[in-house]
Amino acid sequence: MACAAPPSPLPAATLSARRRTTTAVPAYHYPPLSRLSRRSWLPSGNAPRVRLRAEASKADPVEESLPAAPVSPASSSEPLPRPQTCTWNWKGYNIRYQYAGTSGPALVLVHGFGANSDHWRKNIPVLAMENRVYAIDLIGYGYSDKPNPRDFEESFYTFETWGEQLNTFCAEVIKSDAFFICNSIGGLVGLQAAVMEPQMCKGIVLLDISLRMLHISKQPWYGKPFIRSFQNLLRNTVVGKLFFSSVATPESVKNILSQCYHDTSAVTDELVQCILQPGLDPGAVDVFLEFICYSGGPLPEDLLPMVKCPVLVAWGEKDPWEPVELGRAYGSFDAVEDFVVLPNVGHCPQDEAPQLVNPLVESFVKLHS
């Protein structure tokens, strides 16, 4: 493994103690950590194997909500750990990851579609104060290798591939089990890994997990032929590369991020470059097109009934891509201990509202360590 320190330290944010409130409790009156346990309303036995559709918004499970006001800074004056950047060889491919922290439980931060481990730059140093924190670039993304999907007889960029990568990373690099902290599509990766090798995962935090509304089982019957034709057009003609080149620009990336972030002031030039730069690497366009044409594989509602570790689901109240009204249905699964609404936050809470996400993760990890 080759390791090198990043050219500059990540932003040194400090966060408060682990606290949260239920909708029935006045803001800032938090229960002690020991009371953050499995909710009594969760059903016993097997959770329903449901397909989440529009009618799921009619469900009204009990949920928890965080206050919108910022959390007061932590009193510790100890400097935040400085993340290191490393390369791990997996199946002959170079995988980039970042890590910080020397003691405590292991956390693996898993990014979403089109992102990379830099999307956790506001979380790694803070969480590393009491944990060993790793943020990985999934193969095909970030600064990890991007093998051409056409070089494989079977589909390569699947949740099974990424799940295997995550579990092998825990075995070879971390050398222990870990908590998986996941955003968007990364949530499917974390769930898949936990199903494949349950002993590797101590718990999962899902931040706005992808609903996968273009999955083949969720496409309306009359739309399936058109969706398939459009996917083939993107994948097998010059149209796909033209489409990618139109979105792989600073202006387009900033516009896309401004759609999914409720607080657009968080869409900085630094963030745009974090997302865009590795997307300009050779091979990125083929991975991009391969995944947007990936309509198979598992759904969250397929995997959650098979997960044996505790799960916390947190959702940005203002997520325009994965509406919280549909996400609430995941609170009914037996493995899900809490469903937490993050007020005035969009699709990427870890970056838009780290002052809410970091304490939430710390509480969950402490509870299950």
Short mmCIF file of C-alpha atoms in Angstrom, two decimals, residues 25-178:
data_model
loop_
_atom_site.label_atom_id
_atom_site.label_comp_id
_atom_site.label_asym_id
_atom_site.label_seq_id
_atom_site.Cartn_x
_atom_site.Cartn_y
_atom_site.Cartn_z
CA VAL A 25 -39.88 16.44 22.71
CA PRO A 26 -39.19 20.21 22.78
CA ALA A 27 -36.14 21.24 20.76
CA TYR A 28 -32.79 20.95 22.55
CA HIS A 29 -34.22 18.68 25.27
CA TYR A 30 -32.33 15.52 24.39
CA PRO A 31 -32.62 12.04 25.86
CA PRO A 32 -29.38 10.60 27.29
CA LEU A 33 -27.38 8.34 24.99
CA SER A 34 -28.43 5.20 26.84
CA ARG A 35 -32.03 5.84 25.86
CA LEU A 36 -31.31 5.87 22.13
CA SER A 37 -32.51 2.33 21.69
CA ARG A 38 -34.73 0.36 19.37
CA ARG A 39 -38.16 1.93 19.04
CA SER A 40 -41.07 0.05 20.57
CA TRP A 41 -43.30 0.70 17.57
CA LEU A 42 -41.18 -1.53 15.28
CA PRO A 43 -43.06 -4.70 14.35
CA SER A 44 -41.84 -8.08 15.50
CA GLY A 45 -41.02 -10.88 13.12
CA ASN A 46 -40.08 -10.37 9.48
CA ALA A 47 -40.31 -6.90 8.01
CA PRO A 48 -42.55 -6.51 4.95
CA ARG A 49 -40.92 -7.12 1.58
CA VAL A 50 -42.61 -4.20 -0.09
CA ARG A 51 -41.93 -2.21 -3.21
CA LEU A 52 -41.82 1.47 -2.39
CA ARG A 53 -44.10 3.43 -4.70
CA ALA A 54 -45.90 6.71 -4.50
CA GLU A 55 -48.47 5.35 -2.08
CA ALA A 56 -45.71 4.81 0.45
CA SER A 57 -46.02 8.48 1.31
CA LYS A 58 -49.33 7.66 2.99
CA ALA A 59 -47.54 5.62 5.64
CA ASP A 60 -46.92 7.45 8.88
CA PRO A 61 -44.36 5.55 10.97
CA VAL A 62 -42.93 7.13 14.08
CA GLU A 63 -39.81 9.07 13.24
CA GLU A 64 -37.24 11.24 14.88
CA SER A 65 -36.25 14.74 13.83
CA LEU A 66 -33.21 16.87 14.47
CA PRO A 67 -33.45 20.56 15.33
CA ALA A 68 -32.62 22.98 12.57
CA ALA A 69 -30.43 25.18 14.75
CA PRO A 70 -26.67 24.53 14.64
CA VAL A 71 -25.10 22.52 17.41
CA SER A 72 -22.71 24.27 19.78
CA PRO A 73 -19.01 23.52 19.23
CA ALA A 74 -17.25 20.81 21.20
CA SER A 75 -15.27 22.00 24.18
CA SER A 76 -12.18 19.94 23.33
CA SER A 77 -9.22 22.00 22.13
CA GLU A 78 -7.45 18.93 20.78
CA PRO A 79 -6.51 19.42 17.10
CA LEU A 80 -8.44 17.37 14.58
CA PRO A 81 -6.61 14.40 13.04
CA ARG A 82 -5.18 15.03 9.59
CA PRO A 83 -6.43 12.51 7.00
CA GLN A 84 -3.92 10.51 5.01
CA THR A 85 -4.38 9.36 1.42
CA CYS A 86 -3.46 5.79 0.46
CA THR A 87 -3.69 3.33 -2.40
CA TRP A 88 -4.82 -0.27 -1.93
CA ASN A 89 -4.46 -2.93 -4.60
CA TRP A 90 -7.64 -4.94 -5.10
CA LYS A 91 -7.71 -7.61 -7.81
CA GLY A 92 -4.95 -5.78 -9.64
CA TYR A 93 -6.73 -2.41 -9.50
CA ASN A 94 -5.56 0.63 -7.57
CA ILE A 95 -8.15 1.79 -5.05
CA ARG A 96 -7.78 5.17 -3.39
CA TYR A 97 -8.90 5.71 0.17
CA GLN A 98 -8.42 8.20 2.99
CA TYR A 99 -8.08 7.47 6.68
CA ALA A 100 -7.63 9.21 10.02
CA GLY A 101 -7.77 8.21 13.67
CA THR A 102 -5.75 5.62 15.56
CA SER A 103 -8.18 4.13 18.05
CA GLY A 104 -11.82 3.25 18.55
CA PRO A 105 -14.31 1.47 16.29
CA ALA A 106 -13.69 1.39 12.54
CA LEU A 107 -15.97 3.42 10.26
CA VAL A 108 -16.05 3.12 6.47
CA LEU A 109 -17.61 6.08 4.65
CA VAL A 110 -19.16 5.14 1.30
CA HIS A 111 -19.98 7.83 -1.27
CA GLY A 112 -22.80 8.00 -3.79
CA PHE A 113 -23.04 8.00 -7.58
CA GLY A 114 -20.51 10.25 -9.29
CA ALA A 115 -18.84 11.20 -6.00
CA ASN A 116 -15.75 10.03 -4.15
CA SER A 117 -14.17 10.02 -0.69
CA ASP A 118 -13.62 13.81 -0.82
CA HIS A 119 -17.38 14.16 -0.34
CA TRP A 120 -16.66 13.18 3.30
CA ARG A 121 -13.98 15.83 3.85
CA LYS A 122 -16.14 17.55 6.51
CA ASN A 123 -16.70 14.31 8.39
CA ILE A 124 -13.42 12.38 8.40
CA PRO A 125 -11.42 14.60 10.80
CA VAL A 126 -14.29 15.06 13.27
CA LEU A 127 -15.33 11.41 13.40
CA ALA A 128 -11.65 10.42 13.70
CA MET A 129 -11.41 12.07 17.12
CA GLU A 130 -12.85 8.90 18.66
CA ASN A 131 -12.86 6.40 15.78
CA ARG A 132 -10.70 4.89 13.07
CA VAL A 133 -12.23 6.42 9.96
CA TYR A 134 -11.78 5.26 6.38
CA ALA A 135 -13.35 6.78 3.27
CA ILE A 136 -13.03 4.73 0.10
CA ASP A 137 -13.34 5.50 -3.61
CA LEU A 138 -15.44 2.71 -5.06
CA ILE A 139 -13.89 1.13 -8.13
CA GLY A 140 -14.88 3.21 -11.15
CA TYR A 141 -15.16 6.42 -9.14
CA GLY A 142 -12.94 9.11 -7.71
CA TYR A 143 -9.24 8.35 -8.03
CA SER A 144 -9.68 4.58 -8.07
CA ASP A 145 -9.06 2.70 -11.31
CA LYS A 146 -11.86 2.70 -13.87
CA PRO A 147 -11.72 -0.52 -15.89
CA ASN A 148 -13.74 -0.45 -19.09
CA PRO A 149 -17.04 -2.30 -18.49
CA ARG A 150 -16.90 -3.65 -22.06
CA ASP A 151 -13.84 -5.70 -21.13
CA PHE A 152 -15.97 -8.02 -18.99
CA GLU A 153 -18.29 -10.77 -20.19
CA GLU A 154 -20.73 -10.06 -17.36
CA SER A 155 -21.76 -6.78 -15.76
CA PHE A 156 -18.92 -5.45 -13.65
CA TYR A 157 -20.26 -2.26 -12.07
CA THR A 158 -22.86 -3.82 -9.80
CA PHE A 159 -23.66 -3.69 -6.11
CA GLU A 160 -22.26 -7.19 -5.77
CA THR A 161 -18.88 -5.96 -7.08
CA TRP A 162 -18.84 -2.95 -4.76
CA GLY A 163 -20.09 -5.02 -1.84
CA GLU A 164 -17.23 -7.47 -2.33
CA GLN A 165 -14.80 -4.54 -2.57
CA LEU A 166 -16.06 -3.12 0.71
CA ASN A 167 -15.84 -6.42 2.58
CA THR A 168 -12.36 -7.20 1.25
CA PHE A 169 -11.25 -3.69 2.23
CA CYS A 170 -12.36 -4.39 5.80
CA ALA A 171 -10.52 -7.72 5.82
CA GLU A 172 -7.25 -6.60 4.21
CA VAL A 173 -6.86 -2.94 5.17
CA ILE A 174 -8.87 -2.37 8.35
CA LYS A 175 -8.40 -5.97 9.52
CA SER A 176 -11.59 -5.86 11.55
CA ASP A 177 -15.32 -5.41 11.25
CA ALA A 178 -16.63 -1.88 10.79
#
